[in-house]
Backbone as a ProteinNet text record, in pm:
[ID]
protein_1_A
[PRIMARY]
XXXXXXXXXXXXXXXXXXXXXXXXXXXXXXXXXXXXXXXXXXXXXXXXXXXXXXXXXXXXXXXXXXXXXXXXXXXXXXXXXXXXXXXXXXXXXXXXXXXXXXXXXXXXXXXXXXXXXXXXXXXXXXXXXXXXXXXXXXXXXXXXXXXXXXXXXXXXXXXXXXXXXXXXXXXXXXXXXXXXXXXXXXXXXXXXXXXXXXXXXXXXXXXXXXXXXXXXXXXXXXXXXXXXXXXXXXXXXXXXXXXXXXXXXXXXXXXXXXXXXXXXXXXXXXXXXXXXXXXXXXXXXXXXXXXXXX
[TERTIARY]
1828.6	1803.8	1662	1601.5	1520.6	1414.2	1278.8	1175.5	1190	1139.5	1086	951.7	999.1	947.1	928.8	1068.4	1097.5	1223.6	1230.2	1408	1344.9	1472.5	1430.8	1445.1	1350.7	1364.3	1472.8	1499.4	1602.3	1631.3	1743	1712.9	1683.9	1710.6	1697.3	1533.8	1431.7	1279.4	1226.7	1232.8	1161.7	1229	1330.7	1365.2	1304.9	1340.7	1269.1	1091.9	1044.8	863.7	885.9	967.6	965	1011.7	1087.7	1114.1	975.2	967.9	835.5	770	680.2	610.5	619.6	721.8	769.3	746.8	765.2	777.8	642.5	565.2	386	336.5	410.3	305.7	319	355.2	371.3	435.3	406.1	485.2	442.1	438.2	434.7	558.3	619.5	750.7	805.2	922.5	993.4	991	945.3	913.7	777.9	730.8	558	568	612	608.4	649.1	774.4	882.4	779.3	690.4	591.9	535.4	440.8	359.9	437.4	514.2	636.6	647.8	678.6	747.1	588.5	495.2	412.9	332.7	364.9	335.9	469.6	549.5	687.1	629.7	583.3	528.2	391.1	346.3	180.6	283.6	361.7	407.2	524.1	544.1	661.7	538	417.3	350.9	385.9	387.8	413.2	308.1	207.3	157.8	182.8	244	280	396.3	374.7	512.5	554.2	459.9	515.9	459.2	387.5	289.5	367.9	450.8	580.7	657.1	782.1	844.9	901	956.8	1074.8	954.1	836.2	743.3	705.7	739.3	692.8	816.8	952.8	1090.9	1098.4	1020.5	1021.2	937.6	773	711.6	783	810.6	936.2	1029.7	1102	1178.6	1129.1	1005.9	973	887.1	851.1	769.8	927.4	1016.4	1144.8	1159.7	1196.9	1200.5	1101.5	956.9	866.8	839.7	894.6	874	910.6	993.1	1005.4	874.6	781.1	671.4	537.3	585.7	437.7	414.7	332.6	280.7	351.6	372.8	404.5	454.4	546.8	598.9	608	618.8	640.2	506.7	370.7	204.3	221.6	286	255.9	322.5	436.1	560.4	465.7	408	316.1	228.1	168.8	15.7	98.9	210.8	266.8	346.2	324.1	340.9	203	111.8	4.1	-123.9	-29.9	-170.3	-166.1	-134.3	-83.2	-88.4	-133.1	-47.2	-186.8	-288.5	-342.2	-400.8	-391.3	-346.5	-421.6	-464.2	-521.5	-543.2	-464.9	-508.7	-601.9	-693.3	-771	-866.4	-934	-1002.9	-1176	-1209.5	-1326	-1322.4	-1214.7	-1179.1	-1107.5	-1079.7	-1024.5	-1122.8	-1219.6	-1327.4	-1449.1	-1446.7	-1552.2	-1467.1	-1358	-1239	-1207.5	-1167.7	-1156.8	-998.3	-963.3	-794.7	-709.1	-578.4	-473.1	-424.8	-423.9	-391.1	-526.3	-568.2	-691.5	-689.4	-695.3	-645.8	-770	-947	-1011.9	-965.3	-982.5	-874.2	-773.7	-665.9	-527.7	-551.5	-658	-702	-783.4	-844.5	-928.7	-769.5	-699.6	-624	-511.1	-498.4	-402.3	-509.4	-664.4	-731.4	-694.3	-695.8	-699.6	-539	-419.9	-280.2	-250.9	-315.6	-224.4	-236.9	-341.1	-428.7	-353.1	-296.3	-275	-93.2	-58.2	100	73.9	-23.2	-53.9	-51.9	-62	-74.1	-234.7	-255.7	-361.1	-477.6	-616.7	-715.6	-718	-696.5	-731.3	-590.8	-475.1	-398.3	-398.9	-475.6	-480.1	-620.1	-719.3	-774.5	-732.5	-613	-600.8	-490.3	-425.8	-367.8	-476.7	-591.5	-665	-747.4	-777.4	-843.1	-733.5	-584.1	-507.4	-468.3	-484.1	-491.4	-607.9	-745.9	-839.9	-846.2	-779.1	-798.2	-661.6	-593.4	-479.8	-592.9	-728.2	-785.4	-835.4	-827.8	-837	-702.6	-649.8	-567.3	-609.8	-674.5	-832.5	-803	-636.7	-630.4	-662.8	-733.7	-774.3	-694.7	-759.4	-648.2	-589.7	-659.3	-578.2	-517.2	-492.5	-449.1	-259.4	-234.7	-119.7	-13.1	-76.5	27.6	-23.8	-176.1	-223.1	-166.4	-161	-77.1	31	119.5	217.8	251.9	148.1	152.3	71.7	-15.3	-73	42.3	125.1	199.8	334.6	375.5	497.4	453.4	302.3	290.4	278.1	259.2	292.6	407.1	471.8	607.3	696.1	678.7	722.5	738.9	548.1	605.2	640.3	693.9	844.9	964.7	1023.2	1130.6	1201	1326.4	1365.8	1269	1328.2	1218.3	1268.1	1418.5	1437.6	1352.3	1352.3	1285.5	1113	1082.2	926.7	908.2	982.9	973.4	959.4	1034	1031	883.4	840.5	684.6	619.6	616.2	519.9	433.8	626.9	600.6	542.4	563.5	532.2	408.4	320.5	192.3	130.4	151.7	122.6	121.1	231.1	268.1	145.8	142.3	82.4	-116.7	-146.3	-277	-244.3	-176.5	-111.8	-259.5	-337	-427.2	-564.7	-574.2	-610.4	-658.7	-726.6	-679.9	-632.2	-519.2	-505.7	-584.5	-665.3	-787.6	-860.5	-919.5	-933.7	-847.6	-738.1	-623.5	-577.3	-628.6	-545.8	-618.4	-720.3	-851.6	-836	-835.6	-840.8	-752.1	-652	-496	-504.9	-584.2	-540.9	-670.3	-799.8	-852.6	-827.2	-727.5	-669.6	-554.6	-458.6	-358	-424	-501.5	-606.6	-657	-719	-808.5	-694.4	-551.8	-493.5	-364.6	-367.4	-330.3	-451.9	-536	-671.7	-672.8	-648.9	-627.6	-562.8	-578.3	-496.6	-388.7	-349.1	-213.6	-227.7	-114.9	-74	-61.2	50.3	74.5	-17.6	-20.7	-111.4	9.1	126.4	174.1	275.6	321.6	404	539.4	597.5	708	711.1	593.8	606.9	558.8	543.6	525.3	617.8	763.7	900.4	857.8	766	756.2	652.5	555.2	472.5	543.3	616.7	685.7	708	810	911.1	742.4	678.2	549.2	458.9	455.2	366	421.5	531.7	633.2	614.9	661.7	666.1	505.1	408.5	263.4	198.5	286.4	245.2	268	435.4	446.5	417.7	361	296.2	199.2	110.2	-25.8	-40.6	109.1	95.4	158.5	240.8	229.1	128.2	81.4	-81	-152	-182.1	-260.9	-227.8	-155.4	-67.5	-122.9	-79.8	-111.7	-233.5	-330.6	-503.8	-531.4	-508.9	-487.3	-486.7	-414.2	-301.6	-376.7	-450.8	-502.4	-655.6	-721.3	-827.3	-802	-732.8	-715.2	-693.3	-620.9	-626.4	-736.3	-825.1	-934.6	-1029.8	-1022	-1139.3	-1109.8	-983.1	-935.1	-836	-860.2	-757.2	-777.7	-874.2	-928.1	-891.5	-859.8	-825.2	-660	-617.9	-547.1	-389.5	-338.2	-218.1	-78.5	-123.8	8.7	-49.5	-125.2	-224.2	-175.8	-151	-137.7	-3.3	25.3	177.5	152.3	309.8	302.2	289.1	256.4	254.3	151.8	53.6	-73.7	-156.5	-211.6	-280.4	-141.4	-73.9	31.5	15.5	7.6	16	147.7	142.4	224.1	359.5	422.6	604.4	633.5	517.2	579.6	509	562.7	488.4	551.7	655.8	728.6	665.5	679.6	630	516.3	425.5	282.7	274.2	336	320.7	388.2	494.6	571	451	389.2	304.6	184	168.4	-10.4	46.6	178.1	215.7	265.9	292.3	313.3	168	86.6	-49	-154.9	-102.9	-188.1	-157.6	23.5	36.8	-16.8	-44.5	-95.4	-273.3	-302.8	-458.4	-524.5	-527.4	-653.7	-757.2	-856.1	-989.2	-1077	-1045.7	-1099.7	-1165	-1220.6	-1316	-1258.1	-1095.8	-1016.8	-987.2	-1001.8	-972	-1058.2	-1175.9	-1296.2	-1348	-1313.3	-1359.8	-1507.7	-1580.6	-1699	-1776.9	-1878.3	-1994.7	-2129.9	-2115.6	-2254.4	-2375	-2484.2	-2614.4	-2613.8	-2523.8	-2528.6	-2487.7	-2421.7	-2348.1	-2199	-2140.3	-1976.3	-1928.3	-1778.5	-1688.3	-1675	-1704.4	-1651.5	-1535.3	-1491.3	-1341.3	-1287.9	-1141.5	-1072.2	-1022.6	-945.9	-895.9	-756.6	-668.4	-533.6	-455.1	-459.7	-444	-278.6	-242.7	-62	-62.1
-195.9	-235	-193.7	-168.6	-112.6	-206.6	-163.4	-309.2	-348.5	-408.9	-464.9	-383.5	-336.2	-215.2	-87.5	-90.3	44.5	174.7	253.4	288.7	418.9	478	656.8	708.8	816.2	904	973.3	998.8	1041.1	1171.4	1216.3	1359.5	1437.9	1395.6	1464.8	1467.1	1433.3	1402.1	1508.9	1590.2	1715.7	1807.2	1835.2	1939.3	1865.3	1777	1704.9	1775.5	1767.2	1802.3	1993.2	2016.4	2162.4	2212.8	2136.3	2170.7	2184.7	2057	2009.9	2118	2110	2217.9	2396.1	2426.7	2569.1	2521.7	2425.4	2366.4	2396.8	2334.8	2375.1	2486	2569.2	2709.3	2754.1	2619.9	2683.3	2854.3	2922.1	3037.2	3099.6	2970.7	2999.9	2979.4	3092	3055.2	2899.8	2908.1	2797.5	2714.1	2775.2	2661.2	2635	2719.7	2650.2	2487.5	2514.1	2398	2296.3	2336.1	2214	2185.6	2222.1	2159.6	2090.1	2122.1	1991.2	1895.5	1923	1817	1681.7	1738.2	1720.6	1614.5	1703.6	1607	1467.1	1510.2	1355.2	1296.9	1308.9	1228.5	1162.5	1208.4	1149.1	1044.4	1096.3	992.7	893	882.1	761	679.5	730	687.4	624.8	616.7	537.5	407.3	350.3	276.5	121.8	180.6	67.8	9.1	73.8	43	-30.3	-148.7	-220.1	-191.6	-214.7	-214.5	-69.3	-37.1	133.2	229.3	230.5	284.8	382.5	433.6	550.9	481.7	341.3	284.3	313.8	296.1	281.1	438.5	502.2	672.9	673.3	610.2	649.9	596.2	434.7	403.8	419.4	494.8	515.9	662.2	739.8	839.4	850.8	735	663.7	642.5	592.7	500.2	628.3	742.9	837.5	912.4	886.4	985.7	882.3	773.3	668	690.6	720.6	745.9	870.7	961.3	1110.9	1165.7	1142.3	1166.5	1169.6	1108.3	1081.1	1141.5	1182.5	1295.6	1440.4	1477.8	1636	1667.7	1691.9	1761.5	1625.4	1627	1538.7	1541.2	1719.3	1756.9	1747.1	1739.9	1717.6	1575.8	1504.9	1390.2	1332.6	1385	1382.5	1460.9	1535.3	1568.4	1459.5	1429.3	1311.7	1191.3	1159.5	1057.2	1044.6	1180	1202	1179.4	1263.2	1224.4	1093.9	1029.4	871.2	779.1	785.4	652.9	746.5	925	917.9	922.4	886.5	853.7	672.8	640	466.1	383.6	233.7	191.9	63.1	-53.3	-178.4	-244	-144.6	-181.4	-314.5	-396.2	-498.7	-449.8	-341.4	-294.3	-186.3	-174	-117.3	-262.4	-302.7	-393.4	-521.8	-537.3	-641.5	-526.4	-424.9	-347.4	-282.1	-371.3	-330.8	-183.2	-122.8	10.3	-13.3	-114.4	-89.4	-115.9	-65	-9.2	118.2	192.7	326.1	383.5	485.1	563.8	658.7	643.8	742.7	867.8	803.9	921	993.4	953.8	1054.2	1114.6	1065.7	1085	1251	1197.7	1335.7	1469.6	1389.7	1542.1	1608	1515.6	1596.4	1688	1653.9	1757	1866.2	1799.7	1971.8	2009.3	1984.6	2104.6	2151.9	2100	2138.4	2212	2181.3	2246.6	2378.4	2403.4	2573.5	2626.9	2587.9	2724.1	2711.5	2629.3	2681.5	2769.7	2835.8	2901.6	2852.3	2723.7	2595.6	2665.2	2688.3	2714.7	2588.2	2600.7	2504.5	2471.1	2436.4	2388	2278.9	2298.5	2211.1	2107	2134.1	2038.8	1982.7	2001.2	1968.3	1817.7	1854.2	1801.1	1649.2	1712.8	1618.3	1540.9	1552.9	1487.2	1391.5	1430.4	1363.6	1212.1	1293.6	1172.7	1017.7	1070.2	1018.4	923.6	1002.1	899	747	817.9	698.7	596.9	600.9	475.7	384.8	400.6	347.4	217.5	188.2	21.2	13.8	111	99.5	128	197.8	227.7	395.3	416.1	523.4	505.1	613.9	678.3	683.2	561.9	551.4	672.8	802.3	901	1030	975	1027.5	963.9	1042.2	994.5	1040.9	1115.1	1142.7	1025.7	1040	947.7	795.6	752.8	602.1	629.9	717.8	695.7	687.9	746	707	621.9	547.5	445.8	338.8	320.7	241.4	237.2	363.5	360.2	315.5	321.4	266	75.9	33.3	-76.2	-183	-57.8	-117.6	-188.9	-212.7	-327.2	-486.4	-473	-576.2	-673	-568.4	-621.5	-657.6	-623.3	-639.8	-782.7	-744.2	-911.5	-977.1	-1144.7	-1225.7	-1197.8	-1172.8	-1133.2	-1018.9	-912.3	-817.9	-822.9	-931.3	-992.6	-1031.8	-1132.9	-1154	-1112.8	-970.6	-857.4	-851.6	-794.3	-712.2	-818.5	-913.6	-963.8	-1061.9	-1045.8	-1008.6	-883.7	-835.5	-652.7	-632.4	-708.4	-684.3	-764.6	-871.7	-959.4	-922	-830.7	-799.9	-668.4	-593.1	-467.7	-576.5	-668.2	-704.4	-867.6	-819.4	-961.7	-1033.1	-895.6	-917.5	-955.9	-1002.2	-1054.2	-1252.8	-1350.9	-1450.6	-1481.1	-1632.5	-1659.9	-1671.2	-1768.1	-1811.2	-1706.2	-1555.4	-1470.7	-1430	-1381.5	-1297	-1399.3	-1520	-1575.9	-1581.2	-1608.2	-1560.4	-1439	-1354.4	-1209	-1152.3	-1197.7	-1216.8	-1196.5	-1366	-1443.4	-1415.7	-1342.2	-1255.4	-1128.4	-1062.3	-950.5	-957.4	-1056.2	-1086.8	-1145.1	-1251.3	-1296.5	-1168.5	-1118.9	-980.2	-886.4	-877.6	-839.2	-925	-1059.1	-1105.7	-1138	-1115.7	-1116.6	-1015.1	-885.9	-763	-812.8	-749.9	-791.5	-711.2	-620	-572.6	-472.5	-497.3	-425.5	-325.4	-284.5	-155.7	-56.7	69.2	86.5	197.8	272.9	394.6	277.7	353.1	280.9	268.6	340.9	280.5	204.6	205.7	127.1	-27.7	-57.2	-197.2	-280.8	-208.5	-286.9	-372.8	-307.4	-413.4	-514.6	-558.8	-614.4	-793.7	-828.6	-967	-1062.3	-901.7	-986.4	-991.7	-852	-875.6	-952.5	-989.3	-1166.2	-1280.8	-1284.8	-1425	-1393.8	-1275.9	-1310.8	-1255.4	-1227.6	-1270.6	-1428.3	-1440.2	-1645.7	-1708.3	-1651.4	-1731.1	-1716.8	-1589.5	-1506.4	-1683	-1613.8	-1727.3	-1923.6	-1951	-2056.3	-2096.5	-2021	-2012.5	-2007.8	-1889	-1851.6	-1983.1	-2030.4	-2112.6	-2269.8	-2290.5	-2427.1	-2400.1	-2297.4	-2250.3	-2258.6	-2195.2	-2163.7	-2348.3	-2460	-2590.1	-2654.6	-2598	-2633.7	-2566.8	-2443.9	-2361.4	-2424	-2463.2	-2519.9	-2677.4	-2739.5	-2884.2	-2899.2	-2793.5	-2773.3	-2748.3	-2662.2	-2621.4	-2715.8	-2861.2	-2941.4	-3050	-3039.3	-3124.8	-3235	-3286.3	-3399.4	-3548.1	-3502.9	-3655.4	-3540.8	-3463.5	-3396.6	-3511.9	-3447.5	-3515.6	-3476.8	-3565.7	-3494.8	-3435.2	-3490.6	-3410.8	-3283	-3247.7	-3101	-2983.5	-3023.6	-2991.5	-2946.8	-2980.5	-2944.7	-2825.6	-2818.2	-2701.9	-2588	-2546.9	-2383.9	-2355.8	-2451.8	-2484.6	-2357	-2314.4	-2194.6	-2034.3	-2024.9	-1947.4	-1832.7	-1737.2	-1653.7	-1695.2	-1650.8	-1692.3	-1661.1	-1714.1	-1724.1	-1627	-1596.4	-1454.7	-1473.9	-1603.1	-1588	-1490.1	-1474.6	-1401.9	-1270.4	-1220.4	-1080.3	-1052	-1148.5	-1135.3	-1110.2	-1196.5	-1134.6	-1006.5	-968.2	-837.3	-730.3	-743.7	-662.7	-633.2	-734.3	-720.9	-681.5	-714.4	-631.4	-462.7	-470.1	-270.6	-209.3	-306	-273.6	-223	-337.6	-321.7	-208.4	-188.5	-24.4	77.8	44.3	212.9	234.1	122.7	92.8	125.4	-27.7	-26.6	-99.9	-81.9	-68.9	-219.5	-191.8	-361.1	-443.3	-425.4	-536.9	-588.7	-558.3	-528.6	-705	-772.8	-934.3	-1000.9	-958.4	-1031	-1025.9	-945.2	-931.1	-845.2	-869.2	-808.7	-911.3	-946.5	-990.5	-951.9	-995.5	-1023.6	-1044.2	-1026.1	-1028.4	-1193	-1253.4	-1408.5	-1479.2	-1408.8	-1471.9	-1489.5	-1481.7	-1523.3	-1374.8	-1383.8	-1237.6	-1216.7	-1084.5	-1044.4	-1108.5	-1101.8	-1113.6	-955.3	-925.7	-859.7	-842.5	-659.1	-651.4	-630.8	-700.5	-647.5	-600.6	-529.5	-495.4	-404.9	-441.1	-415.3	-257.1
1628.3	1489.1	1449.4	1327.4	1320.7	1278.7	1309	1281.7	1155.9	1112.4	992.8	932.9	800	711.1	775.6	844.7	895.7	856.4	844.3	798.6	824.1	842.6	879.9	750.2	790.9	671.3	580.8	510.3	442.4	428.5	490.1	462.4	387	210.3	99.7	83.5	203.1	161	149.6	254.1	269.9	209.5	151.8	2	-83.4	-116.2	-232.5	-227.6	-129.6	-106.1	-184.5	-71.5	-138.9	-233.5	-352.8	-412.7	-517.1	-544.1	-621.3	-572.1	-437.9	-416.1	-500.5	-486.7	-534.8	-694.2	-768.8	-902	-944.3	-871	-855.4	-854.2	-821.2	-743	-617.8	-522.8	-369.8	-347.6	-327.6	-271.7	-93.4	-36.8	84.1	148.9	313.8	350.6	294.9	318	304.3	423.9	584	697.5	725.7	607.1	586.8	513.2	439	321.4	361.5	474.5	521.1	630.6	708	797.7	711.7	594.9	564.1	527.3	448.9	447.1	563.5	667.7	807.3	854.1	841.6	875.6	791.3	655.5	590.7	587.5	659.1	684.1	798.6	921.6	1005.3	1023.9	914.6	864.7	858.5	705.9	661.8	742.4	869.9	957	1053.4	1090.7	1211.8	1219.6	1326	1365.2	1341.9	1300.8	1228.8	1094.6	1011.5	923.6	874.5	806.1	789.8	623.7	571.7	381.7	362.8	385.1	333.4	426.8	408.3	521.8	384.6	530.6	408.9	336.1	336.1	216.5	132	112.9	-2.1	-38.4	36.4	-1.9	-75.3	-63.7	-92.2	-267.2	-277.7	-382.4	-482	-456.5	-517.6	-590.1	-519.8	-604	-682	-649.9	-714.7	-858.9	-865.7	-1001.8	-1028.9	-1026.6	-1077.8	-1132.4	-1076.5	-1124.6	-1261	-1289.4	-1386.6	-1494.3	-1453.6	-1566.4	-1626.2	-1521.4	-1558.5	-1675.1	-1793.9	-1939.7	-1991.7	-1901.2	-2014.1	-1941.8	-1868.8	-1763.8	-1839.5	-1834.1	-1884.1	-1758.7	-1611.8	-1528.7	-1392.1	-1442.2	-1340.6	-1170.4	-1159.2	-1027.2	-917.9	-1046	-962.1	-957.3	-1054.9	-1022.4	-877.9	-868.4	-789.1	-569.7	-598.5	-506.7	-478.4	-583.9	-590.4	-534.9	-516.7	-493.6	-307.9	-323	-135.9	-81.5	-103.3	-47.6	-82.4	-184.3	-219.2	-135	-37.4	78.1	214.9	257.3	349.7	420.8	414.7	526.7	499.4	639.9	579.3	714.3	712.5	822.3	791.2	890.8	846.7	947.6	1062.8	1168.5	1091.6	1165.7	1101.1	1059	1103.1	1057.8	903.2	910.1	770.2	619.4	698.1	626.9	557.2	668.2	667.5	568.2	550.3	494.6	356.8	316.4	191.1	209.6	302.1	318.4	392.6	405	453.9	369	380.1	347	309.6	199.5	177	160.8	253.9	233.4	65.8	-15.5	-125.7	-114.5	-100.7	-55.1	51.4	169.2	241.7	231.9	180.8	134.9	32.7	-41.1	-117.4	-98	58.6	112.7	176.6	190.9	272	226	119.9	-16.3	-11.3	-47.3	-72.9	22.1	134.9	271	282.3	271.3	280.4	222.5	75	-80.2	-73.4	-58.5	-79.5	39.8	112.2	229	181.9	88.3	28.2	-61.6	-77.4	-223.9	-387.2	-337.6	-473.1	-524.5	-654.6	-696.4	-718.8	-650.1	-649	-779.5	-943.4	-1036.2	-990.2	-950.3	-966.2	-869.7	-728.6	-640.9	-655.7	-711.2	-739.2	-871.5	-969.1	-1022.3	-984.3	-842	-753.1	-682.4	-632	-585.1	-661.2	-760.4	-876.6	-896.5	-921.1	-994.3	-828	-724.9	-617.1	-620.2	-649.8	-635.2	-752.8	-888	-920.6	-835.4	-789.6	-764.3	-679.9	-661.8	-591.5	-565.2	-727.7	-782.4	-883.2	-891.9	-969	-1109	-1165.1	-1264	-1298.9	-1357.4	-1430.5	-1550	-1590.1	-1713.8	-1853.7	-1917.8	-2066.1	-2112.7	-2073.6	-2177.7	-2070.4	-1933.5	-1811.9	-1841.6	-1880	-1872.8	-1703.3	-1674.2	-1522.2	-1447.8	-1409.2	-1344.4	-1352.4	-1515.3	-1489.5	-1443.6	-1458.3	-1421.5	-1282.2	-1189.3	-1043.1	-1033.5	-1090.1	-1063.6	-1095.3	-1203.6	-1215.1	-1098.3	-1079.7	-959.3	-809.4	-762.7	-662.3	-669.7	-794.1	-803	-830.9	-903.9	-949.7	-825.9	-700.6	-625.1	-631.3	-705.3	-735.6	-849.2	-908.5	-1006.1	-979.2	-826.9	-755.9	-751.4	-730.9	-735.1	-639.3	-631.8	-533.8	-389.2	-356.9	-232	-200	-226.8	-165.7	-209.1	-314.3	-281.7	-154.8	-131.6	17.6	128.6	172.5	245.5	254.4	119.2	105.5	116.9	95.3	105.3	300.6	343.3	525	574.5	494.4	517.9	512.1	406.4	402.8	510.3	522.2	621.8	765.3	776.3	938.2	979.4	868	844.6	921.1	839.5	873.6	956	1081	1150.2	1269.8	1244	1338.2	1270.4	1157.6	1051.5	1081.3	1081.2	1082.6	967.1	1003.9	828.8	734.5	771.6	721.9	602.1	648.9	657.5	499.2	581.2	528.1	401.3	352.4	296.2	199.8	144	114.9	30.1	107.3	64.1	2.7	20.3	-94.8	-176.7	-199.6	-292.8	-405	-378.2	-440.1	-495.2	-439.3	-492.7	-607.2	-574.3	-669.6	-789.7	-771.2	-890.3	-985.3	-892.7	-992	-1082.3	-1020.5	-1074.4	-1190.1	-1151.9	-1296.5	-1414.4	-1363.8	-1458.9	-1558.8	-1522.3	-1586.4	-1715.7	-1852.1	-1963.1	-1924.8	-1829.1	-1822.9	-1661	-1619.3	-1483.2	-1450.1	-1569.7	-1530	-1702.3	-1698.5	-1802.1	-1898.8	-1806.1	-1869.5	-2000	-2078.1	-2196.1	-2134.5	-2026	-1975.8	-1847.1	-1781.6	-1706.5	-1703.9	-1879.5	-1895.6	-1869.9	-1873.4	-1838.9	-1758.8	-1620.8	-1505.9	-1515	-1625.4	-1664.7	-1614.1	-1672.3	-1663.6	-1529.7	-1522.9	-1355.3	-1213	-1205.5	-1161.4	-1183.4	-1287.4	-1300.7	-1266.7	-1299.5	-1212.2	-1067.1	-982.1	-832.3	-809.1	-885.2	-812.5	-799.1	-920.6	-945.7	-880.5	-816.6	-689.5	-593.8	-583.8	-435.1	-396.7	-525.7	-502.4	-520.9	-582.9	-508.1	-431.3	-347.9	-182.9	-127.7	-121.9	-2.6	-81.5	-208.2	-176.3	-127	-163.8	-75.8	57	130	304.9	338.5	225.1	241	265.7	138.2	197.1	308.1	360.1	544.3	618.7	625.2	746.6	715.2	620.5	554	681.8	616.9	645.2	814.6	867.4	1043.2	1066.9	969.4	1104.8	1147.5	1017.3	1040.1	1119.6	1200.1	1336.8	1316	1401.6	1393.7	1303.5	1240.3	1123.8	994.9	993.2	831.2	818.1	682.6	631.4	701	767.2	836.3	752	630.5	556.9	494.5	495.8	493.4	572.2	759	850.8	850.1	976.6	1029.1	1109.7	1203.4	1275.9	1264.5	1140	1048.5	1013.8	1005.6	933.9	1014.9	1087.8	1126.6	1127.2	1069.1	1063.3	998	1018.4	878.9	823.9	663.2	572.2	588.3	637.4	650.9	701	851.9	898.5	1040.1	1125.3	1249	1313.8	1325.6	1464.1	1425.1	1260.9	1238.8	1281.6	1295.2	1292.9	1458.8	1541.8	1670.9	1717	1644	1673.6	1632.5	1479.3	1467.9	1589.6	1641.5	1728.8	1869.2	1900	2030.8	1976	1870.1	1810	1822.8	1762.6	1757	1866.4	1991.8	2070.3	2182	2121.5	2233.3	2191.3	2055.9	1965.6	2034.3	2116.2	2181.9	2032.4	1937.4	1899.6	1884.3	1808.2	1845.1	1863.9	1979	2084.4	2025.9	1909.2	1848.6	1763.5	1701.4	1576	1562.9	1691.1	1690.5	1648.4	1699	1657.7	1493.2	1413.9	1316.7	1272.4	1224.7	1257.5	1138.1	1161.5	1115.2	1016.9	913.5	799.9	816.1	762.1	759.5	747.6	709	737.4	820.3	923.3	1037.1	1020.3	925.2	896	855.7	881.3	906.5	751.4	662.7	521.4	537.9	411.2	398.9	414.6	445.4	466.8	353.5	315.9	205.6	233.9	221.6	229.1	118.3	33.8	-54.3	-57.3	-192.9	-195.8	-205.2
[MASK]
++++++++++++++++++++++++++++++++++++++++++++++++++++++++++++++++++++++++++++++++++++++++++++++++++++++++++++++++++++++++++++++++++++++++++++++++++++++++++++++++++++++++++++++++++++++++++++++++++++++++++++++++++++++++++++++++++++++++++++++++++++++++++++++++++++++++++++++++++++++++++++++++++++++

């Protein structure tokens, strides 16, 4: 059975790459193209990854195919959307320094270096790298219209029903399992905040559809994690805190213990980086917060 935020690739992925590609400009062989292909199939297939995985390379496509009526060039955007996630890392020194989850600067040196040897012309990957960097806060350009529209399809998840909220939202969790709660719960619940703060989510004109159902299951994201932040709060200060605070879940990550240990034994075969438990430490003595970001 396959892990959790795992599924094989689909075969229609890598035509799909080359097609777009050739749509672009590519005019390199056809088992050139299908290698780079082949290998950001493999970025987004690692094994560290639970939600920033291919179902999410599968659905961010998905929802760029949905908005594409309204792109100047759907097929760059459709590129920009293979490579905005494919270099990715939820180690705790990246994460604790807000540098984990989808690398999008990286993600974009690494189109410059791919694109140009398909014979994609540098004004256009250049213009793929550009629209990559903004998904970075999510901070496309009011009059970028491709750009929202992949800024909006990598978010459009979470608009999803609440069952498959649920999924992702183990998914993110499992992805930073090596995270404490404490920590991780925190850092959430700062990110989802900043983003119902926004006067609006998504920015393209059709992808406001998902404006709604994404504010209902973030509302409930956060008062879950914060109910829990409560409980992992109320455990740590011992056995005189308030016992209905507590309970056996109370140091847990959020409704995903078993995931959370499946993740740190995936983790710890991939050997990484020995300090990744400890966290790392401030000019004040206490660990940053961690960014786990959707």
């Amino acid at each position: 059975m396959p892990e959790m935020g795992f599924i094989e690739a689909p075969q229609w992925l890598v035509p799909a790459f080359t097609r777009s590609a050739r749509a672009i400009g590519a005019d390199a062989p056809t088992h050139l193209i299908e290698s780079v292909a082949e290998g950001l199939v493999a970025s987004w297939s690692s094994p560290d990854r639970f939600h920033h995985a291919i179902k999410h390379l599968v659905d961010v496509l998905a929802s760029i195919d949905q908005l594409a009526e309204e792109t100047h060039d759907p097929d760059v955007v459709r590129i920009a959307g293979w490579y905005h996630g494919a270099e990715f890392t939820a180690l705790a020194r990246a994460s604790y320094a807000h540098k984990g989850g989808e690398d999008t600067m990286a993600s974009a040196e690494r189109a410059r270096r791919e694109l140009p040897e398909l014979g994609i012309s540098p004004t256009i990957v250049e213009r793929i790298a550009a629209m990559i960097a903004q998904i970075h806060r999510h901070s496309a350009s009011t009059v970028d219209v491709d750009a929202q529209a992949l800024s909006d399809a990598d978010l459009a998840g979470l608009a999803c029903e609440p069952q498959k909220y649920a999924a992702y939202r183990k998914n993110i969790r499992a992805e930073y399992a090596h995270i404490p709660a404490e920590d991780y719960l925190e850092a959430r619940i700062a990110i989802l905040r900043k983003l119902t703060d926004r006067p609006k989510i998504f920015c393209s004109p059709m992808g406001r559809q998902w404006e709604e159902p994404a504010r209902e299951n973030i509302a409930a994201e956060l008062s879950r994690l914060t109910v829990e932040l409560e409980r992992v709060e109320a455990a740590s200060q011992g056995p005189d805190a308030d016992p209905a605070a507590g309970g056996p879940e109370a140091g847990a990550p959020v409704d995903v213990t078993d995931v959370a240990e499946a993740a740190r034994l995936r983790r710890d075969a991939l050997s990484p980086d020995p300090r990744a438990a400890r966290g790392y430490t401030s000019t004040l003595g206490r660990s940053p917060r961690p960014d786990p970001r959707s």
